[in-house]
GROMACS .gro file of C-alpha atoms in nm:
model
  410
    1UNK     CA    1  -8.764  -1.945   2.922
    2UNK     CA    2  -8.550  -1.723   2.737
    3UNK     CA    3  -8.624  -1.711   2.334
    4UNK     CA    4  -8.323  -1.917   2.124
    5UNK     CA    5  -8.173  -1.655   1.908
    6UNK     CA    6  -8.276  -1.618   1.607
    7UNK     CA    7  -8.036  -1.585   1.253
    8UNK     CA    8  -8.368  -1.527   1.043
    9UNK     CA    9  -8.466  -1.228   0.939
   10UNK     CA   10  -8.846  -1.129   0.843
   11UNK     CA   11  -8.763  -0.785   0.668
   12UNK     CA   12  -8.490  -0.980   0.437
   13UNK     CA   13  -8.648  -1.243   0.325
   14UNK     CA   14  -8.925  -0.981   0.156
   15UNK     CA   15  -9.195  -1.089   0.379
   16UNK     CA   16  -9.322  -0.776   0.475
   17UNK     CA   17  -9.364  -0.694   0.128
   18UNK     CA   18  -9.548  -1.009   0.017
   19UNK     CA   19  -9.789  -1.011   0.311
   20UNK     CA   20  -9.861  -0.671   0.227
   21UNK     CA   21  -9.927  -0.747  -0.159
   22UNK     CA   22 -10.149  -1.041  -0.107
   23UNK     CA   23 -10.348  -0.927   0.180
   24UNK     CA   24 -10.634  -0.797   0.019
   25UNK     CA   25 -10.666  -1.133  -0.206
   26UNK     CA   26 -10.656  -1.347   0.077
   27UNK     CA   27 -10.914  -1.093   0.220
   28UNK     CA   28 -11.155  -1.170  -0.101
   29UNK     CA   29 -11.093  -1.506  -0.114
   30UNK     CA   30 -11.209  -1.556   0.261
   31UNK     CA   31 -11.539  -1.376   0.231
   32UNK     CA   32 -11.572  -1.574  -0.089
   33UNK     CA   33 -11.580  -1.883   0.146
   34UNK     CA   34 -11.798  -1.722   0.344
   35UNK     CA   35 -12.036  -1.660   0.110
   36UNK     CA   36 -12.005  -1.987   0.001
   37UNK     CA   37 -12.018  -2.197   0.334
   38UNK     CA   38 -12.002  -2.544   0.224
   39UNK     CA   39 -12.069  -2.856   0.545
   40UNK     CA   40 -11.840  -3.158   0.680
   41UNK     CA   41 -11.758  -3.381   0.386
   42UNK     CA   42 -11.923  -3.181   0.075
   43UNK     CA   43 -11.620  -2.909   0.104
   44UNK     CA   44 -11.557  -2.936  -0.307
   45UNK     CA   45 -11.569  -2.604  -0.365
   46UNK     CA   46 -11.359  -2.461  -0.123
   47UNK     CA   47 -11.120  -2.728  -0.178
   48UNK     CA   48 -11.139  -2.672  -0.576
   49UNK     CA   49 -11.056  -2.308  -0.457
   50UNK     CA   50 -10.759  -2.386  -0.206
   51UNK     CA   51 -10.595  -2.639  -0.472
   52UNK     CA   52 -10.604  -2.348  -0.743
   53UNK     CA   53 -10.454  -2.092  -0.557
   54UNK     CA   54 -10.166  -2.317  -0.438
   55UNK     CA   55 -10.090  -2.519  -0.740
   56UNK     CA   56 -10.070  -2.108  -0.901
   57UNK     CA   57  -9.801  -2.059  -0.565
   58UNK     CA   58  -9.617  -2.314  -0.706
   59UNK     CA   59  -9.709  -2.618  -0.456
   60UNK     CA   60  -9.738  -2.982  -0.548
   61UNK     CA   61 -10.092  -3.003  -0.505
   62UNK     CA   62 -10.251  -3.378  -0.394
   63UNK     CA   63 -10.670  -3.325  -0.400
   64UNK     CA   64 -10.893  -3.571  -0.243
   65UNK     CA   65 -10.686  -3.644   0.022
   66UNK     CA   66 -10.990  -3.777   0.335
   67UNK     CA   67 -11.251  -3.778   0.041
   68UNK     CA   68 -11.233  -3.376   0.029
   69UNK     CA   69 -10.898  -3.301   0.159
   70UNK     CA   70 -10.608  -3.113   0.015
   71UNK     CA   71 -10.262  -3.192   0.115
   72UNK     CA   72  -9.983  -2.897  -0.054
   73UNK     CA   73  -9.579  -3.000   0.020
   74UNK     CA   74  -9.309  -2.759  -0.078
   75UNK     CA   75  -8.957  -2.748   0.002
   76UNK     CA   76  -8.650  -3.031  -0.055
   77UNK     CA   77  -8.651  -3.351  -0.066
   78UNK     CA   78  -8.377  -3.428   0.064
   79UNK     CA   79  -8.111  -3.221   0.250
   80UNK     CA   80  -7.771  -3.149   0.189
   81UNK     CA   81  -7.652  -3.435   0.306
   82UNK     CA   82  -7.848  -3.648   0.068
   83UNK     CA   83  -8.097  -3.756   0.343
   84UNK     CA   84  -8.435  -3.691   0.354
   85UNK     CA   85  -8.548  -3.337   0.462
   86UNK     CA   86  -8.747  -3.312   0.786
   87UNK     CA   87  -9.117  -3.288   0.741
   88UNK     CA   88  -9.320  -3.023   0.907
   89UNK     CA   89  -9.694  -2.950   0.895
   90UNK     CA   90  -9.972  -2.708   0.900
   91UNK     CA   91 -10.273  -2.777   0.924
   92UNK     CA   92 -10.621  -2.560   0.878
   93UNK     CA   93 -11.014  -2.714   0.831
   94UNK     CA   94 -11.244  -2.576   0.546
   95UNK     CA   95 -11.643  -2.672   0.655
   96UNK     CA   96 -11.909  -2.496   0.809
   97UNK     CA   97 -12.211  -2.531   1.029
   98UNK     CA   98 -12.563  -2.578   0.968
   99UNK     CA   99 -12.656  -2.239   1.077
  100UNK     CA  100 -12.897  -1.951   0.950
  101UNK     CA  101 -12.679  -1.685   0.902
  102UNK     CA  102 -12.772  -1.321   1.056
  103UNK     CA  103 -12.446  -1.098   1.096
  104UNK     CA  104 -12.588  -0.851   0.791
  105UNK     CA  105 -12.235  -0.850   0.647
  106UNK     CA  106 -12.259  -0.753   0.294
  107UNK     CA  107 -12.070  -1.068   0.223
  108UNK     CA  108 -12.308  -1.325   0.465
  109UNK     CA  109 -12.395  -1.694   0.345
  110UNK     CA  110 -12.575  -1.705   0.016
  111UNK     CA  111 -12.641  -2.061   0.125
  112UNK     CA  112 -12.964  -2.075   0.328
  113UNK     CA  113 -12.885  -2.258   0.659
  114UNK     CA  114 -12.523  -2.251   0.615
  115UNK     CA  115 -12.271  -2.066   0.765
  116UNK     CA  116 -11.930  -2.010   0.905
  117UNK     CA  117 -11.976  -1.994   1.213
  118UNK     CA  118 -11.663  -2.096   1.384
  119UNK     CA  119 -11.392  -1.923   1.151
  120UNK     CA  120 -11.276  -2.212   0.947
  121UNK     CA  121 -11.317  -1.935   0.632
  122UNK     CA  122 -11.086  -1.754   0.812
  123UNK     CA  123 -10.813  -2.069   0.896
  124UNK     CA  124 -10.863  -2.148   0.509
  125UNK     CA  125 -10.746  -1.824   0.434
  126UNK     CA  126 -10.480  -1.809   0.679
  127UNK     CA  127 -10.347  -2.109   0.568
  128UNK     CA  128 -10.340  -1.957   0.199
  129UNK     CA  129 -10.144  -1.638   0.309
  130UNK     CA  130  -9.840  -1.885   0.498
  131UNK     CA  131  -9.828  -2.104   0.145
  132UNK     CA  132  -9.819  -1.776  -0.007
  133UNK     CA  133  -9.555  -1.624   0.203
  134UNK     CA  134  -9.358  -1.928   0.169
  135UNK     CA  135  -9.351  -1.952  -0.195
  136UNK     CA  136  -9.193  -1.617  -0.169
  137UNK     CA  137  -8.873  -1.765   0.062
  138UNK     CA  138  -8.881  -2.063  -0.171
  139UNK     CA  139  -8.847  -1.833  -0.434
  140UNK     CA  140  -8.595  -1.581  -0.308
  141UNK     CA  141  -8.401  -1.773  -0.075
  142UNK     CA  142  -8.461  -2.133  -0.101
  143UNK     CA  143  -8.142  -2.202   0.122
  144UNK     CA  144  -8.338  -2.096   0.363
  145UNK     CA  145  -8.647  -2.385   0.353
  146UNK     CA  146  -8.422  -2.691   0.508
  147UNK     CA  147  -8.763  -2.837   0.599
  148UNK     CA  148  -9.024  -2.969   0.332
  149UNK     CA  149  -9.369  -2.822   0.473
  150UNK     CA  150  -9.679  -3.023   0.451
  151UNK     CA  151 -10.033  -2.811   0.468
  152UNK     CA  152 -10.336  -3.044   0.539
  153UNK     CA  153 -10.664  -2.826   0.439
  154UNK     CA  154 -10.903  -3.085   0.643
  155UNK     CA  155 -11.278  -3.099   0.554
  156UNK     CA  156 -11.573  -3.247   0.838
  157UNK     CA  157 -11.377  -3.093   1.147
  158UNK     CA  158 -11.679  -3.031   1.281
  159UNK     CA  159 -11.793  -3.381   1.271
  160UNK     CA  160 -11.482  -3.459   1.414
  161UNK     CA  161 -11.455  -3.740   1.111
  162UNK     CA  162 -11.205  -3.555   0.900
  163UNK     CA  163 -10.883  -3.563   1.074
  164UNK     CA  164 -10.927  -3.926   1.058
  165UNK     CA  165 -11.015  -3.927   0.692
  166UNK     CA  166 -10.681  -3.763   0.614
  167UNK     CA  167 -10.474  -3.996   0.828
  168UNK     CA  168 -10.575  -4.295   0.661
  169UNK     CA  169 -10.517  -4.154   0.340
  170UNK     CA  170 -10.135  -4.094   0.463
  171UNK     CA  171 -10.131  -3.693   0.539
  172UNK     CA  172  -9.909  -3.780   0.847
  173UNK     CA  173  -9.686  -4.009   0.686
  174UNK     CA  174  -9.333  -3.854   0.824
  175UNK     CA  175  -9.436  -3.537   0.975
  176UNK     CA  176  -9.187  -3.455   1.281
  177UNK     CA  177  -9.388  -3.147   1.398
  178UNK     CA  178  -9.748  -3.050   1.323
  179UNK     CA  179  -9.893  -2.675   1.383
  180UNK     CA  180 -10.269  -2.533   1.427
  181UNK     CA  181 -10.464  -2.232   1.471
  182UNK     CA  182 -10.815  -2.156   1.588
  183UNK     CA  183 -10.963  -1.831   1.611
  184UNK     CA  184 -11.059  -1.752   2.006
  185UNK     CA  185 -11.343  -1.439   2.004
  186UNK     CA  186 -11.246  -1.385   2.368
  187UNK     CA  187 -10.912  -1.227   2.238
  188UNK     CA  188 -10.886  -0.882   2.094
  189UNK     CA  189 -10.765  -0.930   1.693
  190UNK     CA  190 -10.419  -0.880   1.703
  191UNK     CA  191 -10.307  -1.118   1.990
  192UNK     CA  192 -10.261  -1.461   2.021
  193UNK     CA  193 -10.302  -1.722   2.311
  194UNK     CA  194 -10.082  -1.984   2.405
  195UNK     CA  195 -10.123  -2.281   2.644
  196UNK     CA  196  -9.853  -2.558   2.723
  197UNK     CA  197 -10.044  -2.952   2.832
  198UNK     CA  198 -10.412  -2.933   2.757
  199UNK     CA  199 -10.572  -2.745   2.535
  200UNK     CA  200 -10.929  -2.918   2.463
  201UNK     CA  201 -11.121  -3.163   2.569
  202UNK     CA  202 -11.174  -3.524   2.499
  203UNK     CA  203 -11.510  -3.539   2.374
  204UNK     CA  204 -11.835  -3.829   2.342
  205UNK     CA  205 -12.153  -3.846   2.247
  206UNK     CA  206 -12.409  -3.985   2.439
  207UNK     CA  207 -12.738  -4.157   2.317
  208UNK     CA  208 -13.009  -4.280   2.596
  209UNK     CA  209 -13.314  -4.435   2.502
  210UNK     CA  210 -13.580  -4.464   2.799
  211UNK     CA  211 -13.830  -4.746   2.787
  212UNK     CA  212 -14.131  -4.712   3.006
  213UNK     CA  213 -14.528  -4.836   2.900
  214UNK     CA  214 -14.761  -4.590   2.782
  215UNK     CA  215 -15.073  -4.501   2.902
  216UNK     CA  216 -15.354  -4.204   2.964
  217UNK     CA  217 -15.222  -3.907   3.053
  218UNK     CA  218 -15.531  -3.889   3.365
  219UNK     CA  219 -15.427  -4.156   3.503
  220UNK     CA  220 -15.005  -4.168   3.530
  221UNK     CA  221 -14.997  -4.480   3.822
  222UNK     CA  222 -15.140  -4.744   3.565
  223UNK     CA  223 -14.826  -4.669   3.345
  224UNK     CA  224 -14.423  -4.625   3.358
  225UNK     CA  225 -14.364  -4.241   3.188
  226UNK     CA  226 -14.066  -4.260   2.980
  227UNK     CA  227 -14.082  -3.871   3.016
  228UNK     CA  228 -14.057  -3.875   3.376
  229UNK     CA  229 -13.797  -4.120   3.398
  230UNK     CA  230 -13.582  -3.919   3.112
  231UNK     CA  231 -13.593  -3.595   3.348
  232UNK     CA  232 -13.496  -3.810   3.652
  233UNK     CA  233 -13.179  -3.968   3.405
  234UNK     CA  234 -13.113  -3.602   3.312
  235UNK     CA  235 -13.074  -3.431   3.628
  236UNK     CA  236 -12.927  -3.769   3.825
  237UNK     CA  237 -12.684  -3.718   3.588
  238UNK     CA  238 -12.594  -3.378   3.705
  239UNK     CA  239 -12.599  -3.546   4.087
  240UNK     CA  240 -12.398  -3.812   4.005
  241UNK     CA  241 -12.152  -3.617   3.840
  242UNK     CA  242 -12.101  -3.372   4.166
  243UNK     CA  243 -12.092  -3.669   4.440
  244UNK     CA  244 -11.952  -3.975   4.277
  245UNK     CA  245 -11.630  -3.845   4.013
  246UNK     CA  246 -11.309  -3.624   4.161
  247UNK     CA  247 -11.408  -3.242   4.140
  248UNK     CA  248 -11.010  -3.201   4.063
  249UNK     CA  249 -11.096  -3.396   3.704
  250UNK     CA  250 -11.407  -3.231   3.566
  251UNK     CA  251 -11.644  -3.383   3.341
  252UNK     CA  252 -11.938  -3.210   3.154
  253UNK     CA  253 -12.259  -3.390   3.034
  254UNK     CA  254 -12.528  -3.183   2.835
  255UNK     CA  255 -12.812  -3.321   2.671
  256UNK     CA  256 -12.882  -3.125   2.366
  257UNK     CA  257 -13.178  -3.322   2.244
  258UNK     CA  258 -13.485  -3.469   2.369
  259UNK     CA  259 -13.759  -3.720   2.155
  260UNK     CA  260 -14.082  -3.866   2.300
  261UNK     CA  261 -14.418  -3.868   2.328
  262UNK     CA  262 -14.714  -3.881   2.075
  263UNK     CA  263 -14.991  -3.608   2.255
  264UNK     CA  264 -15.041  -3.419   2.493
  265UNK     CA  265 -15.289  -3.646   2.697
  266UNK     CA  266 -15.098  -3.960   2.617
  267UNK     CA  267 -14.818  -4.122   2.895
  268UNK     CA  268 -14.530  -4.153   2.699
  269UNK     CA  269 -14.368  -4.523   2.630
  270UNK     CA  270 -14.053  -4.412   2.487
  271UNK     CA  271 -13.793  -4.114   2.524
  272UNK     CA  272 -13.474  -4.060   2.339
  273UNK     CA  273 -13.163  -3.814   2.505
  274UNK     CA  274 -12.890  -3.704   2.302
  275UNK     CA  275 -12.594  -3.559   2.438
  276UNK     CA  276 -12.270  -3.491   2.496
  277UNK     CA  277 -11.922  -3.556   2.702
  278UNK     CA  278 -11.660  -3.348   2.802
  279UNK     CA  279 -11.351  -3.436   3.000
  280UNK     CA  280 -10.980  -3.299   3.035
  281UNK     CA  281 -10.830  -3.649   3.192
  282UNK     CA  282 -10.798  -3.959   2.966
  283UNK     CA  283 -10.828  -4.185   3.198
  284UNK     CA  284 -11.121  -4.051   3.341
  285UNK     CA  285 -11.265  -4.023   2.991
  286UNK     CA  286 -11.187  -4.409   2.911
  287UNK     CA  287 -11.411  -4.479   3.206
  288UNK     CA  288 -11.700  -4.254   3.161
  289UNK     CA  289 -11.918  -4.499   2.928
  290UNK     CA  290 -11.932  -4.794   3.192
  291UNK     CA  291 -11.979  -4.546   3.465
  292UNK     CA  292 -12.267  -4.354   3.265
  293UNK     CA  293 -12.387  -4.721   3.172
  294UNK     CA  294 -12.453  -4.806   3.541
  295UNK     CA  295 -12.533  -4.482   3.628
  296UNK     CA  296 -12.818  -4.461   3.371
  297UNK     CA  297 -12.972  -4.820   3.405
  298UNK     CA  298 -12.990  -4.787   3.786
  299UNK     CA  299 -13.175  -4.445   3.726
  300UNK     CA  300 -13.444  -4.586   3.495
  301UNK     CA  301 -13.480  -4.945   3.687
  302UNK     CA  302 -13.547  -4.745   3.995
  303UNK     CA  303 -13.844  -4.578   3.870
  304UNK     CA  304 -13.982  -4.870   3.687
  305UNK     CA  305 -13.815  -4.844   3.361
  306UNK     CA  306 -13.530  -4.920   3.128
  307UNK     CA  307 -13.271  -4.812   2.924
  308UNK     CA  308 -13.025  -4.877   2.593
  309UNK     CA  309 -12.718  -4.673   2.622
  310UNK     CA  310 -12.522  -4.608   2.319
  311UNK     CA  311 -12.135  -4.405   2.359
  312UNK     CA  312 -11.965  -4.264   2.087
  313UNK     CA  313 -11.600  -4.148   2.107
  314UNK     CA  314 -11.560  -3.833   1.899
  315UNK     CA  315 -11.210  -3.711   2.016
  316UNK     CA  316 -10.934  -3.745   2.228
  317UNK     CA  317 -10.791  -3.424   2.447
  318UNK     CA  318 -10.573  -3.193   2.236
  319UNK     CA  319 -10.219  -3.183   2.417
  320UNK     CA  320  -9.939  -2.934   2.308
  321UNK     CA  321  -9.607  -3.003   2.318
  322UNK     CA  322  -9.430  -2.782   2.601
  323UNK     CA  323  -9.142  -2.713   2.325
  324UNK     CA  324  -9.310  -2.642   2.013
  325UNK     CA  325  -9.571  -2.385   2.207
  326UNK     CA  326  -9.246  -2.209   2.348
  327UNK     CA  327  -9.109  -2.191   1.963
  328UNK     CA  328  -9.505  -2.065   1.894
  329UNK     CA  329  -9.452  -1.830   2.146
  330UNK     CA  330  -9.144  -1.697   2.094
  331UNK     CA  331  -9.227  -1.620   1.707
  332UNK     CA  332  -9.550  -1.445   1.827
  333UNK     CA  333  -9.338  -1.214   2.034
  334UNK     CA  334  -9.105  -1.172   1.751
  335UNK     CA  335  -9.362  -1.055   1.495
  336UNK     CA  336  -9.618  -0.883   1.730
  337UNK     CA  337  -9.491  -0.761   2.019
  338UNK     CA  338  -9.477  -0.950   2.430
  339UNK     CA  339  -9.793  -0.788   2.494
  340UNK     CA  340  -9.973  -0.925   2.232
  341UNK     CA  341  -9.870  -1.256   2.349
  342UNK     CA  342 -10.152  -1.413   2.634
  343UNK     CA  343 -10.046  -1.762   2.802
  344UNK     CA  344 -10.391  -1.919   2.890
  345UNK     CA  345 -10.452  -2.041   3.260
  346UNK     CA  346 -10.735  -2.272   3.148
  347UNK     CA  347 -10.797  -2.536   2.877
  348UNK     CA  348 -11.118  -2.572   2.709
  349UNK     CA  349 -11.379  -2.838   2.758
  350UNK     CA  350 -11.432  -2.786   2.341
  351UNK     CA  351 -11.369  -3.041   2.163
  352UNK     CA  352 -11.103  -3.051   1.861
  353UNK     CA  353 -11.023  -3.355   1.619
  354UNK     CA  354 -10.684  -3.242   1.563
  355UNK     CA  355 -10.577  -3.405   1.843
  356UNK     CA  356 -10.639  -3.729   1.657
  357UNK     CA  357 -10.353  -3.633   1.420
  358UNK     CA  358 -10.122  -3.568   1.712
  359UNK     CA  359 -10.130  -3.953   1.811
  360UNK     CA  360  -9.815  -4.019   1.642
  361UNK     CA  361  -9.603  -3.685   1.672
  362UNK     CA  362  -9.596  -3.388   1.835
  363UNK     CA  363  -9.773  -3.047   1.780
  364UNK     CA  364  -9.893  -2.745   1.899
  365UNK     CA  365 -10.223  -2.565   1.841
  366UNK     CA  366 -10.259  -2.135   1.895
  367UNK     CA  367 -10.581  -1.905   1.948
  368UNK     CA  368 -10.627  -1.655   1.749
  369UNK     CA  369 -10.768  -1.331   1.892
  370UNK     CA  370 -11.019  -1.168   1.696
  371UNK     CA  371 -11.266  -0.952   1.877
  372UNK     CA  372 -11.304  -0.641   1.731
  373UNK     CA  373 -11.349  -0.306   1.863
  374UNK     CA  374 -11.724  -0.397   1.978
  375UNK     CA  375 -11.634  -0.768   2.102
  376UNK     CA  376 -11.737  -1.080   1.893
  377UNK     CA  377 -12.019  -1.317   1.968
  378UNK     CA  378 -11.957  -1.683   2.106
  379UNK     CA  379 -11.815  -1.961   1.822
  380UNK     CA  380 -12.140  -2.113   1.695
  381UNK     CA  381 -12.344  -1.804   1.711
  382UNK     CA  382 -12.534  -1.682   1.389
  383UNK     CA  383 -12.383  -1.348   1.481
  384UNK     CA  384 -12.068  -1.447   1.496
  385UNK     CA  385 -11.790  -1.211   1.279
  386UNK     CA  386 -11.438  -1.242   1.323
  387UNK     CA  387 -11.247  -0.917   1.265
  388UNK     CA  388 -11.048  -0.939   0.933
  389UNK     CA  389 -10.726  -0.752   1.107
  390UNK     CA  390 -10.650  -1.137   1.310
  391UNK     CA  391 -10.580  -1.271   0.938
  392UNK     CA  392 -10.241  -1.127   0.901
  393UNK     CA  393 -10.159  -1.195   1.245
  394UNK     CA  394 -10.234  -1.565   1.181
  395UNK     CA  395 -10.044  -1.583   0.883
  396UNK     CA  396  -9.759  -1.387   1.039
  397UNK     CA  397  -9.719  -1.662   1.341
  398UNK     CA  398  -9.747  -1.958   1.129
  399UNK     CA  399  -9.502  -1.820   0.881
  400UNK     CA  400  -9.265  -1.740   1.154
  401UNK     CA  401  -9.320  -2.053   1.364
  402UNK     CA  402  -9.217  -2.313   1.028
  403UNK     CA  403  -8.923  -2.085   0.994
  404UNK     CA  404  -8.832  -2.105   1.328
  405UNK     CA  405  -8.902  -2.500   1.391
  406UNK     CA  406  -8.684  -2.509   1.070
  407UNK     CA  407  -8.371  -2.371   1.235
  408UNK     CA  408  -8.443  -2.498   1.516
  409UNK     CA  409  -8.587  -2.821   1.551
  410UNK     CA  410  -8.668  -2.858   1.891
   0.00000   0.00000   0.00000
């Protein structure tokens, strides 16, 4: 598709210039962050921090917003015409994971167990640098903002409760087009990846408790062990998955957790699995808790057992919008170059709770690139660094891309 033209103009409306000025605050106030990792649903601090710095930008500033949201809108009212002005968002998440730090950066978690570990320091910051960037057009050529622009800083992302925190306190009210960015370590820092349909996964959590009768350990036939049974429901799983769902619609179940037993010599009575669910199709996903149901209770009533399932919807599949990724794109390629620019061949079977906010519009979520020189560890790793040089790329896209949806609406 060829890129609409575009009458906007980075170098004129000072841009260059701004980003250039406020990079190295927006560098100090993201390893401030992540000093200061904060988890889903206590983010007070950074969200203290974010409402400051915006309300000084000259944002109308609403705190609290999904208990420890912050929701910034700048821009008109209402247009020309005396209508109101389209609404456009942005939004970024603020918490961290419960994860011992060990990167040795001189500015690593000074909270013990706590870290960022998946980059939402560096979204924070990135969404910081695009309200400070706009400020500057609002400032210098407010003719130019024919959009208001909503930024959602969403806490518990992580817990995938947040999104839906902030959407019943109204942060979608209106919003034609919403935007997103997540960093992507297998992406050099300084490109961006782009993927039209699915993105993520629609995600579960699974919770099996196996029932069998304990006993002593020497002699296993006078009892039903729950352990046994659990490592028969765990790998039947596996099987069940591989001959009884379509191959063409994958779906990923991984038990992260495993309780039972009381000593080493003693059968155990009870077991308890926790996992989770991963699946690209919807349909298929609406279908997996019966099926895993069945599948489960026939598992552990065949070797003498029982079971109580439990299912837990966490998210739906992120889907982009075909046109607003082709305006992403096209901005990317504006400010960075069409190399820089990767269209991904595969979606992810991660899960991501902004696709709950794209239930009633349409939207568009980006990687970020930012391996460094030496690579970057996996999201979730205790190693895990982003290099610093994707946060002006970030900032750059997002800028552009509200610009561009601006003029052109698609």
């Amino acid at each position: 598709m060829t890129a609409t033209p575009c009458t906007l103009n980075w170098h004129e409306l000072g841009l260059d210039d701004t980003l250039a000025a406020v990079l190295p605050e927006l560098i100090q106030l993201r390893r401030h962050i992540h000093r200061h990792p904060e988890l889903s649903g206590h983010e007070q601090q950074t969200a203290a921090l974010v409402a400051g710095e915006l309300r000084r930008w000259g944002w109308q500033v609403r705190e609290g917003v999904g208990r420890t949201g912050v929701v910034a809108e700048l821009g008109p009212q209402r247009g020309a015409d005396g209508r109101p002005s389209p609404l456009v968002a942005l939004r970024v998440d603020m918490d961290a994971l419960p994860v011992e730090e060990r990167t040795g950066l001189d500015y690593a978690s000074t909270q013990q167990g706590l870290m960022h570990a998946c980059g939402h320091d560096l979204h924070t910051a990135v969404g910081l640098g695009v309200a400070r960037l706009l400020a500057g057009v609002a400032e210098r050529a407010p003719e130019r903002l024919t959009a208001r622009v909503r930024l959602l800083f969403q806490p518990a992302e992580e817990t995938a409760q947040g999104a839906a925190w902030m959407k019943a306190d109204g942060a979608m009210e209106g919003v034609e087009a919403l935007f997103g960015v997540h960093v992507f370590p297998s992406l050099p820092a300084g490109t961006i990846g782009v993927r039209s349909g699915s993105l993520t996964a629609a995600a579960g959590e699974l919770e099996v408790e196996v029932l069998g009768e304990g006993g002593h350990g020497a002699r296993p036939h006078q009892s039903t062990d729950a352990i046994w049974i659990a490592a028969r429901v765990v790998s039947g799983l596996q099987e069940a998955i591989s001959r009884r769902l379509d191959a063409l619609h994958p779906v990923v179940v991984s038990f992260g957790r495993i309780e039972g037993g009381k000593a080493f010599n003693v059968i155990a009575d009870h077991v308890r699995l926790l996992g989770t669910v991963r699946c690209l199709d919807t349909d298929v996903h609406a279908q997996l808790p019966g099926w895993i149901e069945d599948t489960v209770q026939a598992l552990c009533r065949g070797h003498g057992g029982e079971a109580r399932v439990r299912y837990r919807v966490i998210s739906p599949p992120v889907h982009n919008d075909p046109a607003l990724t082709e305006l992403v794109a096209d901005a990317a390629v504006e400010r960075l170059g069409r190399s820089q620019v990767h269209w991904l061949e595969q979606p992810s079977l991660g899960a991501e709770d902004f696709a709950e906010l794209l239930e009633d519009t349409r939207g568009t979520m980006f990687r970020l690139g930012v391996a460094g020189p030496q690579g970057c560890t996996p999201l979730h790793s205790n190693t895990f660094a982003p290099d610093e040089a994707a946060l002006p790329v970030g900032i750059q896209v997002l800028t552009w891309s509200l610009l561009r949806w601006m003029e052109r609406r698609p």
